PDB file of C-alpha atoms in Angstrom:
ATOM      1  CA  ARG A   1     -14.187  11.232  18.519  1.00  0.00           C
ATOM      2  CA  ASN A   2     -16.444  14.535  16.632  1.00  0.00           C
ATOM      3  CA  ASP A   3     -14.038  13.361  13.926  1.00  0.00           C
ATOM      4  CA  LEU A   4     -15.713  10.102  13.945  1.00  0.00           C
ATOM      5  CA  ASN A   5     -18.551  11.564  12.800  1.00  0.00           C
ATOM      6  CA  HIS A   6     -17.637  12.192   9.091  1.00  0.00           C
ATOM      7  CA  PHE A   7     -16.795   8.338   8.822  1.00  0.00           C
ATOM      8  CA  PRO A   8     -18.659   6.590   6.428  1.00  0.00           C
ATOM      9  CA  ALA A   9     -21.581   4.456   8.109  1.00  0.00           C
ATOM     10  CA  HIS A  10     -19.934   1.166   6.889  1.00  0.00           C
ATOM     11  CA  THR A  11     -16.391   2.080   8.613  1.00  0.00           C
ATOM     12  CA  ARG A  12     -15.422   0.575  11.553  1.00  0.00           C
ATOM     13  CA  LEU A  13     -12.115   1.675  13.489  1.00  0.00           C
ATOM     14  CA  THR A  14     -11.183   0.136  15.934  1.00  0.00           C
ATOM     15  CA  THR A  15      -7.792   1.400  18.175  1.00  0.00           C
ATOM     16  CA  MET A  16      -5.852  -0.806  20.371  1.00  0.00           C
ATOM     17  CA  VAL A  17      -5.323   1.978  23.201  1.00  0.00           C
ATOM     18  CA  GLU A  18      -2.416   1.599  25.769  1.00  0.00           C
ATOM     19  CA  VAL A  19      -4.518   3.126  29.144  1.00  0.00           C
ATOM     20  CA  HIS A  20      -3.099   3.847  32.466  1.00  0.00           C
ATOM     21  CA  ARG A  21      -4.425   1.074  34.737  1.00  0.00           C
ATOM     22  CA  ALA A  22      -5.650   3.806  37.688  1.00  0.00           C
ATOM     23  CA  ASN A  23      -8.133   4.843  34.845  1.00  0.00           C
ATOM     24  CA  SER A  24      -9.461   1.163  34.514  1.00  0.00           C
ATOM     25  CA  ASN A  25     -11.993   0.645  37.052  1.00  0.00           C
ATOM     26  CA  SER A  26     -13.455   4.282  35.219  1.00  0.00           C
ATOM     27  CA  ALA A  27     -13.759   3.222  31.776  1.00  0.00           C
ATOM     28  CA  ASP A  28     -16.613   0.952  29.931  1.00  0.00           C
ATOM     29  CA  GLU A  29     -16.134  -2.823  29.623  1.00  0.00           C
ATOM     30  CA  PRO A  30     -15.937  -4.282  26.303  1.00  0.00           C
ATOM     31  CA  ASP A  31     -18.656  -6.201  25.310  1.00  0.00           C
ATOM     32  CA  GLY A  32     -18.140  -9.596  23.723  1.00  0.00           C
ATOM     33  CA  ASP A  33     -16.896  -8.497  20.711  1.00  0.00           C
ATOM     34  CA  GLY A  34     -14.831  -6.268  21.959  1.00  0.00           C
ATOM     35  CA  ASN A  35     -16.895  -3.082  21.713  1.00  0.00           C
ATOM     36  CA  ILE A  36     -17.244  -0.218  24.148  1.00  0.00           C
ATOM     37  CA  GLY A  37     -20.291   2.040  24.470  1.00  0.00           C
ATOM     38  CA  ASP A  38     -23.674   1.720  22.688  1.00  0.00           C
ATOM     39  CA  SER A  39     -24.048  -1.593  20.740  1.00  0.00           C
ATOM     40  CA  ASP A  40     -26.624  -0.045  18.192  1.00  0.00           C
ATOM     41  CA  SER A  41     -23.835   2.673  17.287  1.00  0.00           C
ATOM     42  CA  GLU A  42     -23.416   2.166  13.369  1.00  0.00           C
ATOM     43  CA  ILE A  43     -19.744   3.304  14.248  1.00  0.00           C
ATOM     44  CA  SER A  44     -18.054   1.397  17.076  1.00  0.00           C
ATOM     45  CA  ALA A  45     -14.798   3.835  17.087  1.00  0.00           C
ATOM     46  CA  PHE A  46     -12.619   2.137  20.169  1.00  0.00           C
ATOM     47  CA  GLU A  47     -11.426  -1.023  21.454  1.00  0.00           C
ATOM     48  CA  ILE A  48      -9.543  -0.120  25.074  1.00  0.00           C
ATOM     49  CA  GLU A  49      -7.458  -2.664  26.772  1.00  0.00           C
ATOM     50  CA  ASN A  50      -7.470  -1.424  30.270  1.00  0.00           C
ATOM     51  CA  ASP A  51      -4.119  -3.054  31.123  1.00  0.00           C
ATOM     52  CA  SER A  52      -0.725  -1.139  31.096  1.00  0.00           C
ATOM     53  CA  ASP A  53       1.064  -4.147  31.762  1.00  0.00           C
ATOM     54  CA  ILE A  54      -0.302  -5.662  28.221  1.00  0.00           C
ATOM     55  CA  GLU A  55       2.315  -6.978  26.325  1.00  0.00           C
ATOM     56  CA  ASP A  56       3.243  -4.980  23.222  1.00  0.00           C
ATOM     57  CA  GLU A  57       1.595  -7.215  20.016  1.00  0.00           C
ATOM     58  CA  GLU A  58       4.413  -7.998  17.456  1.00  0.00           C
ATOM     59  CA  ASP A  59       1.440  -8.731  14.950  1.00  0.00           C
ATOM     60  CA  CYS A  60       3.907 -10.108  12.111  1.00  0.00           C
ATOM     61  CA  ILE A  61       6.119 -12.049  14.089  1.00  0.00           C
ATOM     62  CA  GLU A  62       5.930 -15.774  14.975  1.00  0.00           C
ATOM     63  CA  ASP A  63       7.923 -18.639  15.479  1.00  0.00           C
ATOM     64  CA  PRO A  64       8.296 -20.083  12.117  1.00  0.00           C
ATOM     65  CA  ASP A  65       7.140 -23.560  11.590  1.00  0.00           C
ATOM     66  CA  GLY A  66       8.882 -25.916   8.702  1.00  0.00           C
ATOM     67  CA  PRO A  67      11.700 -28.228   8.242  1.00  0.00           C
ATOM     68  CA  ILE A  68      15.035 -26.887   9.428  1.00  0.00           C
ATOM     69  CA  LEU A  69      17.955 -26.345   7.042  1.00  0.00           C
ATOM     70  CA  ASN A  70      20.309 -29.020   7.384  1.00  0.00           C
ATOM     71  CA  ASN A  71      22.443 -31.207   4.889  1.00  0.00           C
ATOM     72  CA  ASP A  72      19.533 -33.630   4.487  1.00  0.00           C
ATOM     73  CA  SER A  73      16.572 -30.607   3.770  1.00  0.00           C
ATOM     74  CA  LEU A  74      19.336 -29.213   1.403  1.00  0.00           C
ATOM     75  CA  LEU A  75      19.346 -32.139  -0.705  1.00  0.00           C
ATOM     76  CA  GLN A  76      15.710 -31.955  -1.186  1.00  0.00           C
ATOM     77  CA  ILE A  77      15.669 -28.263  -2.273  1.00  0.00           C
ATOM     78  CA  LYS A  78      18.604 -29.442  -4.182  1.00  0.00           C
ATOM     79  CA  CYS A  79      16.626 -31.940  -5.929  1.00  0.00           C
ATOM     80  CA  ASN A  80      13.719 -29.748  -6.194  1.00  0.00           C
ATOM     81  CA  ASP A  81      11.726 -32.224  -4.137  1.00  0.00           C
ATOM     82  CA  PRO A  82       8.079 -31.040  -4.345  1.00  0.00           C
ATOM     83  CA  ASP A  83       7.605 -32.572  -0.912  1.00  0.00           C
ATOM     84  CA  ILE A  84       9.738 -29.646   0.950  1.00  0.00           C
ATOM     85  CA  THR A  85       7.880 -26.385   0.468  1.00  0.00           C
ATOM     86  CA  SER A  86       9.079 -24.015   3.791  1.00  0.00           C
ATOM     87  CA  ILE A  87      12.392 -24.031   5.265  1.00  0.00           C
ATOM     88  CA  VAL A  88      13.865 -22.125   8.359  1.00  0.00           C
ATOM     89  CA  VAL A  89      17.357 -21.505   8.631  1.00  0.00           C
ATOM     90  CA  TYR A  90      18.923 -21.383  11.571  1.00  0.00           C
ATOM     91  CA  ASP A  91      22.807 -21.940  10.527  1.00  0.00           C
ATOM     92  CA  LEU A  92      24.792 -20.875   7.499  1.00  0.00           C
ATOM     93  CA  ASP A  93      28.200 -21.974   7.363  1.00  0.00           C
ATOM     94  CA  HIS A  94      30.926 -22.990   5.462  1.00  0.00           C
ATOM     95  CA  ARG A  95      30.253 -26.361   5.921  1.00  0.00           C
ATOM     96  CA  ILE A  96      30.486 -28.358   3.014  1.00  0.00           C
ATOM     97  CA  GLY A  97      27.032 -27.753   0.855  1.00  0.00           C
ATOM     98  CA  ARG A  98      25.776 -25.156   3.224  1.00  0.00           C
ATOM     99  CA  LYS A  99      27.559 -22.416   1.314  1.00  0.00           C
ATOM    100  CA  ASP A 100      25.924 -23.412  -1.687  1.00  0.00           C
ATOM    101  CA  ALA A 101      22.224 -23.194  -0.109  1.00  0.00           C
ATOM    102  CA  GLY A 102      21.117 -19.861  -1.775  1.00  0.00           C
ATOM    103  CA  HIS A 103      22.091 -21.168  -5.268  1.00  0.00           C
ATOM    104  CA  TYR A 104      19.921 -24.036  -4.588  1.00  0.00           C
ATOM    105  CA  ILE A 105      17.002 -22.339  -3.305  1.00  0.00           C
ATOM    106  CA  GLY A 106      17.768 -19.504  -6.161  1.00  0.00           C
ATOM    107  CA  ASP A 107      16.864 -22.891  -8.668  1.00  0.00           C
ATOM    108  CA  ASN A 108      13.886 -24.333  -6.832  1.00  0.00           C
ATOM    109  CA  THR A 109      10.638 -23.874  -7.662  1.00  0.00           C
ATOM    110  CA  HIS A 110       8.579 -25.644  -5.383  1.00  0.00           C
ATOM    111  CA  LEU A 111       9.532 -23.604  -1.815  1.00  0.00           C
ATOM    112  CA  ASN A 112       7.049 -21.290  -0.919  1.00  0.00           C
ATOM    113  CA  GLN A 113       8.160 -20.097   2.268  1.00  0.00           C
ATOM    114  CA  LEU A 114      11.572 -18.805   4.103  1.00  0.00           C
ATOM    115  CA  PHE A 115      12.382 -18.212   7.076  1.00  0.00           C
ATOM    116  CA  ILE A 116      15.981 -17.032   8.303  1.00  0.00           C
ATOM    117  CA  LYS A 117      16.370 -16.457  12.017  1.00  0.00           C
ATOM    118  CA  GLY A 118      19.575 -14.812  11.903  1.00  0.00           C
ATOM    119  CA  GLY A 119      20.044 -14.120  15.635  1.00  0.00           C
ATOM    120  CA  THR A 120      20.555 -17.369  15.986  1.00  0.00           C
ATOM    121  CA  MET A 121      23.326 -18.296  14.066  1.00  0.00           C
ATOM    122  CA  PRO A 122      26.152 -19.420  15.847  1.00  0.00           C
ATOM    123  CA  TRP A 123      28.777 -16.746  13.689  1.00  0.00           C
ATOM    124  CA  GLU A 124      32.616 -16.009  14.083  1.00  0.00           C
ATOM    125  CA  SER A 125      31.868 -12.487  13.336  1.00  0.00           C
ATOM    126  CA  PRO A 126      29.426  -9.731  11.859  1.00  0.00           C
ATOM    127  CA  LEU A 127      31.907  -9.813   8.692  1.00  0.00           C
ATOM    128  CA  ALA A 128      31.649 -13.610   8.415  1.00  0.00           C
ATOM    129  CA  ALA A 129      27.947 -13.613   9.525  1.00  0.00           C
ATOM    130  CA  LEU A 130      26.768 -10.853   6.339  1.00  0.00           C
ATOM    131  CA  SER A 131      29.264 -12.719   4.097  1.00  0.00           C
ATOM    132  CA  MET A 132      27.161 -15.827   4.173  1.00  0.00           C
ATOM    133  CA  LEU A 133      23.969 -14.090   4.215  1.00  0.00           C
ATOM    134  CA  ALA A 134      24.941 -12.079   1.351  1.00  0.00           C
ATOM    135  CA  ARG A 135      26.175 -15.296  -0.777  1.00  0.00           C
ATOM    136  CA  PHE A 136      22.899 -16.742   0.369  1.00  0.00           C
ATOM    137  CA  CYS A 137      20.765 -13.530  -1.223  1.00  0.00           C
ATOM    138  CA  ASP A 138      22.197 -13.646  -4.526  1.00  0.00           C
ATOM    139  CA  GLY A 139      20.398 -17.426  -4.839  1.00  0.00           C
ATOM    140  CA  LEU A 140      17.501 -15.706  -3.363  1.00  0.00           C
ATOM    141  CA  ALA A 141      17.387 -12.729  -5.878  1.00  0.00           C
ATOM    142  CA  ARG A 142      16.874 -15.473  -8.433  1.00  0.00           C
ATOM    143  CA  ASN A 143      13.683 -17.473  -6.816  1.00  0.00           C
ATOM    144  CA  SER A 144      10.112 -16.948  -8.446  1.00  0.00           C
ATOM    145  CA  SER A 145       8.509 -19.635  -6.289  1.00  0.00           C
ATOM    146  CA  ILE A 146       8.826 -18.309  -2.616  1.00  0.00           C
ATOM    147  CA  GLU A 147       5.266 -16.267  -1.545  1.00  0.00           C
ATOM    148  CA  ASP A 148       6.647 -15.766   2.321  1.00  0.00           C
ATOM    149  CA  LEU A 149       9.893 -14.288   3.108  1.00  0.00           C
ATOM    150  CA  ASN A 150      10.771 -13.513   6.692  1.00  0.00           C
ATOM    151  CA  ILE A 151      14.328 -12.498   7.976  1.00  0.00           C
ATOM    152  CA  SER A 152      14.131 -11.484  11.417  1.00  0.00           C
ATOM    153  CA  ASP A 153      17.408 -10.544  13.800  1.00  0.00           C
ATOM    154  CA  CYS A 154      19.749  -9.645  11.192  1.00  0.00           C
ATOM    155  CA  GLU A 155      22.417  -6.746  11.799  1.00  0.00           C
ATOM    156  CA  LEU A 156      21.892  -4.612   8.047  1.00  0.00           C
ATOM    157  CA  SER A 157      22.103  -1.135   9.685  1.00  0.00           C
ATOM    158  CA  ILE A 158      24.031   0.602   6.229  1.00  0.00           C
ATOM    159  CA  GLY A 159      24.590   3.762   7.535  1.00  0.00           C
ATOM    160  CA  LYS A 160      25.342   2.895  11.038  1.00  0.00           C
ATOM    161  CA  ALA A 161      28.386   4.824  11.977  1.00  0.00           C
ATOM    162  CA  SER A 162      30.213   2.344  14.153  1.00  0.00           C
ATOM    163  CA  ASN A 163      30.034  -0.271  11.558  1.00  0.00           C
ATOM    164  CA  THR A 164      33.163  -0.588   9.228  1.00  0.00           C
ATOM    165  CA  PRO A 165      33.278  -0.281   5.528  1.00  0.00           C
ATOM    166  CA  GLU A 166      33.325  -3.603   4.593  1.00  0.00           C
ATOM    167  CA  ILE A 167      30.057  -4.408   6.820  1.00  0.00           C
ATOM    168  CA  LYS A 168      28.408  -1.454   5.378  1.00  0.00           C
ATOM    169  CA  LYS A 169      29.311  -2.545   2.173  1.00  0.00           C
ATOM    170  CA  LEU A 170      27.391  -6.083   2.644  1.00  0.00           C
ATOM    171  CA  SER A 171      24.740  -5.212   4.377  1.00  0.00           C
ATOM    172  CA  ALA A 172      23.758  -2.711   1.317  1.00  0.00           C
ATOM    173  CA  TYR A 173      24.368  -5.440  -0.879  1.00  0.00           C
ATOM    174  CA  ILE A 174      22.242  -7.968   0.780  1.00  0.00           C
ATOM    175  CA  VAL A 175      19.616  -5.329   1.395  1.00  0.00           C
ATOM    176  CA  TYR A 176      19.621  -4.767  -2.515  1.00  0.00           C
ATOM    177  CA  ARG A 177      19.605  -8.029  -3.519  1.00  0.00           C
ATOM    178  CA  THR A 178      16.620  -8.544  -1.145  1.00  0.00           C
ATOM    179  CA  SER A 179      14.829  -5.662  -2.741  1.00  0.00           C
ATOM    180  CA  GLN A 180      15.301  -7.537  -6.268  1.00  0.00           C
ATOM    181  CA  PHE A 181      13.525 -10.410  -4.999  1.00  0.00           C
ATOM    182  CA  CYS A 182      10.745  -8.325  -3.983  1.00  0.00           C
ATOM    183  CA  PHE A 183      10.640  -6.734  -7.356  1.00  0.00           C
ATOM    184  CA  GLN A 184      10.613  -9.829  -9.589  1.00  0.00           C
ATOM    185  CA  ASN A 185       8.811 -12.275  -7.593  1.00  0.00           C
ATOM    186  CA  ILE A 186       5.014 -11.915  -9.043  1.00  0.00           C
ATOM    187  CA  LYS A 187       4.099 -14.167  -6.474  1.00  0.00           C
ATOM    188  CA  LEU A 188       5.644 -12.723  -3.348  1.00  0.00           C
ATOM    189  CA  ARG A 189       2.331 -12.808  -0.602  1.00  0.00           C
ATOM    190  CA  SER A 190       4.363 -11.528   2.347  1.00  0.00           C
ATOM    191  CA  ILE A 191       7.579  -9.827   3.410  1.00  0.00           C
ATOM    192  CA  GLU A 192       8.828  -9.382   6.702  1.00  0.00           C
ATOM    193  CA  LEU A 193      12.036  -7.717   7.588  1.00  0.00           C
ATOM    194  CA  ASN A 194      11.340  -7.419  11.686  1.00  0.00           C
ATOM    195  CA  TYR A 195      14.379  -6.340  13.939  1.00  0.00           C
ATOM    196  CA  CYS A 196      16.818  -5.913  10.801  1.00  0.00           C
ATOM    197  CA  ASP A 197      17.920  -2.370  11.478  1.00  0.00           C
ATOM    198  CA  LEU A 198      17.818  -1.375   8.107  1.00  0.00           C
ATOM    199  CA  GLY A 199      17.606   2.326   8.843  1.00  0.00           C
ATOM    200  CA  ASP A 200      16.481   5.021   6.514  1.00  0.00           C
ATOM    201  CA  GLN A 201      18.661   4.114   3.424  1.00  0.00           C
ATOM    202  CA  GLY A 202      18.187   0.118   3.652  1.00  0.00           C
ATOM    203  CA  ALA A 203      14.364   1.230   4.074  1.00  0.00           C
ATOM    204  CA  ARG A 204      14.246   3.523   0.870  1.00  0.00           C
ATOM    205  CA  VAL A 205      16.062   0.072  -0.900  1.00  0.00           C
ATOM    206  CA  ILE A 206      12.925  -1.724  -0.048  1.00  0.00           C
ATOM    207  CA  SER A 207      10.505   1.222  -0.784  1.00  0.00           C
ATOM    208  CA  SER A 208      11.704   1.950  -4.132  1.00  0.00           C
ATOM    209  CA  ALA A 209      11.405  -1.932  -5.026  1.00  0.00           C
ATOM    210  CA  LEU A 210       8.036  -2.079  -3.940  1.00  0.00           C
ATOM    211  CA  LYS A 211       6.924   1.230  -5.670  1.00  0.00           C
ATOM    212  CA  LYS A 212       8.538  -0.108  -9.548  1.00  0.00           C
ATOM    213  CA  LYS A 213       7.033  -3.267  -8.966  1.00  0.00           C
ATOM    214  CA  ASP A 214       4.704  -3.865 -11.932  1.00  0.00           C
ATOM    215  CA  ASN A 215       2.596  -6.851 -10.625  1.00  0.00           C
ATOM    216  CA  LYS A 216       1.123  -5.387  -7.072  1.00  0.00           C
ATOM    217  CA  SER A 217      -1.907  -7.995  -7.146  1.00  0.00           C
ATOM    218  CA  PHE A 218      -0.136 -10.555  -4.756  1.00  0.00           C
ATOM    219  CA  LEU A 219       0.951  -8.706  -2.152  1.00  0.00           C
ATOM    220  CA  GLN A 220      -0.738  -9.070   1.091  1.00  0.00           C
ATOM    221  CA  GLN A 221       1.640  -8.176   4.230  1.00  0.00           C
ATOM    222  CA  ILE A 222       4.232  -6.010   4.766  1.00  0.00           C
ATOM    223  CA  CYS A 223       6.056  -6.245   8.501  1.00  0.00           C
ATOM    224  CA  LEU A 224       8.905  -3.641   8.986  1.00  0.00           C
ATOM    225  CA  SER A 225       8.817  -3.695  13.008  1.00  0.00           C
ATOM    226  CA  THR A 226      11.852  -2.325  14.557  1.00  0.00           C
ATOM    227  CA  ASN A 227      14.366  -0.778  11.559  1.00  0.00           C
ATOM    228  CA  GLU A 228      14.979   2.813  12.635  1.00  0.00           C
ATOM    229  CA  ILE A 229      12.984   4.217  10.223  1.00  0.00           C
ATOM    230  CA  SER A 230      12.544   7.744  10.003  1.00  0.00           C
ATOM    231  CA  ASP A 231       9.136   9.655   9.941  1.00  0.00           C
ATOM    232  CA  ILE A 232       9.715  10.972   6.775  1.00  0.00           C
ATOM    233  CA  VAL A 233      11.283   7.449   5.117  1.00  0.00           C
ATOM    234  CA  ALA A 234       8.010   5.610   6.742  1.00  0.00           C
ATOM    235  CA  LYS A 235       5.975   8.337   4.688  1.00  0.00           C
ATOM    236  CA  GLU A 236       8.255   7.218   1.453  1.00  0.00           C
ATOM    237  CA  LEU A 237       7.219   3.850   2.290  1.00  0.00           C
ATOM    238  CA  ILE A 238       3.703   4.208   2.821  1.00  0.00           C
ATOM    239  CA  GLU A 239       3.525   5.927  -0.796  1.00  0.00           C
ATOM    240  CA  SER A 240       5.444   3.484  -2.194  1.00  0.00           C
ATOM    241  CA  LEU A 241       2.156   1.248  -1.274  1.00  0.00           C
ATOM    242  CA  LYS A 242      -0.289   2.826  -3.819  1.00  0.00           C
ATOM    243  CA  GLY A 243      -1.622   0.293  -5.943  1.00  0.00           C
ATOM    244  CA  TYR A 244      -1.207  -2.635  -3.792  1.00  0.00           C
ATOM    245  CA  GLU A 245      -5.017  -2.955  -3.629  1.00  0.00           C
ATOM    246  CA  ASN A 246      -5.110  -6.492  -2.049  1.00  0.00           C
ATOM    247  CA  LEU A 247      -2.285  -5.295   0.827  1.00  0.00           C
ATOM    248  CA  GLU A 248      -4.059  -6.219   4.577  1.00  0.00           C
ATOM    249  CA  ILE A 249      -1.198  -5.981   6.950  1.00  0.00           C
ATOM    250  CA  LEU A 250       0.910  -3.120   7.699  1.00  0.00           C
ATOM    251  CA  ASN A 251       3.559  -3.253  10.641  1.00  0.00           C
ATOM    252  CA  LEU A 252       5.901  -0.352  10.929  1.00  0.00           C
ATOM    253  CA  ALA A 253       5.653  -0.861  14.957  1.00  0.00           C
ATOM    254  CA  SER A 254       8.908   0.350  16.588  1.00  0.00           C
ATOM    255  CA  ASN A 255      10.094   2.641  14.327  1.00  0.00           C
ATOM    256  CA  SER A 256      10.052   6.611  14.630  1.00  0.00           C
ATOM    257  CA  VAL A 257       6.626   7.234  12.474  1.00  0.00           C
ATOM    258  CA  SER A 258       5.191  10.538  13.201  1.00  0.00           C
ATOM    259  CA  THR A 259       3.032  13.426  11.451  1.00  0.00           C
ATOM    260  CA  GLN A 260       4.469  12.568   8.092  1.00  0.00           C
ATOM    261  CA  GLY A 261       3.910   8.955   8.353  1.00  0.00           C
ATOM    262  CA  CYS A 262       0.321   9.301   9.472  1.00  0.00           C
ATOM    263  CA  ALA A 263      -0.834  11.731   7.133  1.00  0.00           C
ATOM    264  CA  ALA A 264       0.729   9.131   4.293  1.00  0.00           C
ATOM    265  CA  LEU A 265      -1.366   6.744   5.805  1.00  0.00           C
ATOM    266  CA  GLY A 266      -4.387   8.908   5.141  1.00  0.00           C
ATOM    267  CA  ASP A 267      -3.574   9.516   1.983  1.00  0.00           C
ATOM    268  CA  LEU A 268      -3.133   6.144   1.218  1.00  0.00           C
ATOM    269  CA  PHE A 269      -6.974   5.230   2.377  1.00  0.00           C
ATOM    270  CA  SER A 270      -8.340   8.428   0.392  1.00  0.00           C
ATOM    271  CA  SER A 271      -6.697   7.812  -2.417  1.00  0.00           C
ATOM    272  CA  GLY A 272      -8.783   4.614  -3.997  1.00  0.00           C
ATOM    273  CA  ALA A 273      -8.938   0.972  -3.315  1.00  0.00           C
ATOM    274  CA  VAL A 274      -7.250  -0.365  -0.236  1.00  0.00           C
ATOM    275  CA  LYS A 275      -7.911  -3.128   1.674  1.00  0.00           C
ATOM    276  CA  LEU A 276      -5.840  -2.523   4.708  1.00  0.00           C
ATOM    277  CA  ASN A 277      -7.232  -3.813   7.663  1.00  0.00           C
ATOM    278  CA  ASP A 278      -4.497  -4.346  10.055  1.00  0.00           C
ATOM    279  CA  ILE A 279      -2.202  -1.337  11.302  1.00  0.00           C
ATOM    280  CA  SER A 280       0.307  -1.497  13.895  1.00  0.00           C
ATOM    281  CA  LEU A 281       2.300   1.588  14.886  1.00  0.00           C
ATOM    282  CA  THR A 282       2.870   0.703  18.600  1.00  0.00           C
ATOM    283  CA  ASN A 283       6.175   2.267  19.846  1.00  0.00           C
ATOM    284  CA  ASN A 284       6.785   5.374  17.775  1.00  0.00           C
ATOM    285  CA  ARG A 285       6.345   9.065  17.869  1.00  0.00           C
ATOM    286  CA  ILE A 286       2.779   9.468  17.055  1.00  0.00           C
ATOM    287  CA  GLY A 287       1.107  12.792  18.779  1.00  0.00           C
ATOM    288  CA  ASP A 288      -1.983  14.523  18.363  1.00  0.00           C
ATOM    289  CA  ASP A 289      -0.757  15.698  14.937  1.00  0.00           C
ATOM    290  CA  GLY A 290      -0.434  12.552  13.515  1.00  0.00           C
ATOM    291  CA  ILE A 291      -3.572  11.074  14.751  1.00  0.00           C
ATOM    292  CA  SER A 292      -5.668  14.131  13.409  1.00  0.00           C
ATOM    293  CA  ALA A 293      -3.794  14.019   9.963  1.00  0.00           C
ATOM    294  CA  PHE A 294      -4.742  10.267   9.667  1.00  0.00           C
ATOM    295  CA  ILE A 295      -7.792  10.840  10.649  1.00  0.00           C
ATOM    296  CA  THR A 296      -8.485  13.322   7.616  1.00  0.00           C
ATOM    297  CA  GLY A 297      -7.554  11.024   5.336  1.00  0.00           C
ATOM    298  CA  LEU A 298      -9.635   8.258   6.278  1.00  0.00           C
ATOM    299  CA  ALA A 299     -12.900   9.948   6.392  1.00  0.00           C
ATOM    300  CA  ASN A 300     -12.490  11.132   2.921  1.00  0.00           C
ATOM    301  CA  SER A 301     -11.935   7.688   1.815  1.00  0.00           C
ATOM    302  CA  THR A 302     -14.744   4.764   1.513  1.00  0.00           C
ATOM    303  CA  PRO A 303     -13.439   1.499   3.100  1.00  0.00           C
ATOM    304  CA  SER A 304     -15.845  -1.146   3.516  1.00  0.00           C
ATOM    305  CA  ASN A 305     -14.058  -3.498   6.007  1.00  0.00           C
ATOM    306  CA  GLU A 306     -13.455  -3.308   9.414  1.00  0.00           C
ATOM    307  CA  ILE A 307      -9.927  -1.249  10.405  1.00  0.00           C
ATOM    308  CA  ARG A 308      -7.552  -2.791  13.220  1.00  0.00           C
ATOM    309  CA  LEU A 309      -5.385   0.098  14.165  1.00  0.00           C
ATOM    310  CA  ASP A 310      -2.739  -0.329  16.781  1.00  0.00           C
ATOM    311  CA  LEU A 311      -1.298   2.621  18.406  1.00  0.00           C
ATOM    312  CA  ARG A 312      -0.147   1.903  22.075  1.00  0.00           C
ATOM    313  CA  SER A 313       3.195   3.106  23.499  1.00  0.00           C
ATOM    314  CA  ASN A 314       2.839   6.094  21.714  1.00  0.00           C
ATOM    315  CA  ARG A 315       3.097   8.442  24.885  1.00  0.00           C
ATOM    316  CA  GLY A 316       2.777  11.933  22.261  1.00  0.00           C
ATOM    317  CA  ILE A 317      -0.816  11.191  21.970  1.00  0.00           C
ATOM    318  CA  THR A 318      -2.766  13.127  24.736  1.00  0.00           C
ATOM    319  CA  ASN A 319      -6.505  13.009  25.483  1.00  0.00           C
ATOM    320  CA  VAL A 320      -7.611  15.393  22.721  1.00  0.00           C
ATOM    321  CA  GLY A 321      -5.877  12.852  20.018  1.00  0.00           C
ATOM    322  CA  TRP A 322      -7.745   9.845  21.905  1.00  0.00           C
TER     323      TRP A 322
END
């Protein structure tokens, strides 16, 4: 709390803290705005959720809304129908036409949103699943109209020891083609790869594409929750975000972010203009040193917006860190 005295007066840091129910009776009650303590204070530092049973928020993960990919909607995409701007992929298989879905999406100029829900697909085998998804991503990499890409529940672990060489090769290819899409798509506003088990190798491919991207003015949201990303690779990923002045949401929940990732996040704020105002680091490996590293960087910055920082389920943070 002493470090908060170094924040610029116009900065507000809101943290989501998981507090054991045993302490809930002694905590101050938040006011209508979620603030605790003196309402006249220049900086409202902490918003505390006094309920240990509160469900973790996956801020970027929502049920996709839009027409589902089937033969009818695929025909609309093939014909570049301007009435279809969003598509949800629950199923890819070898039926006539569906195998060319990626090709048609690559040529389409009206699609704005694409959701791929891998966990719901009735695949014959992991190899068949990845083969179809690889073909699909060949087309995706050519598309220049999609602004929001959401891929979830797809097993894309390149380095997983139990995977066969064929599965590793296909996983690497899918991640590579997805990174190409991120690199070349000027209009890309949101990239979400959740529950995909990217691992460090996959995350580094995405990080490299983001770092090399020329036009960084459109991207507003990056969600990479539950991907087995280590602290050092989280650091590299966050460092690749320098220059994305309109980025507002970063979700790295349920990975292994620790001190290096937190320090990189603090450096991101201190490096210059940044609009990040919603950061989820729930269920990582953050301790007191990580909090200190982040606070140091934030104290050296001049953000003008409220910052929401979700740190729940980081058991390494003690009362010192809070």
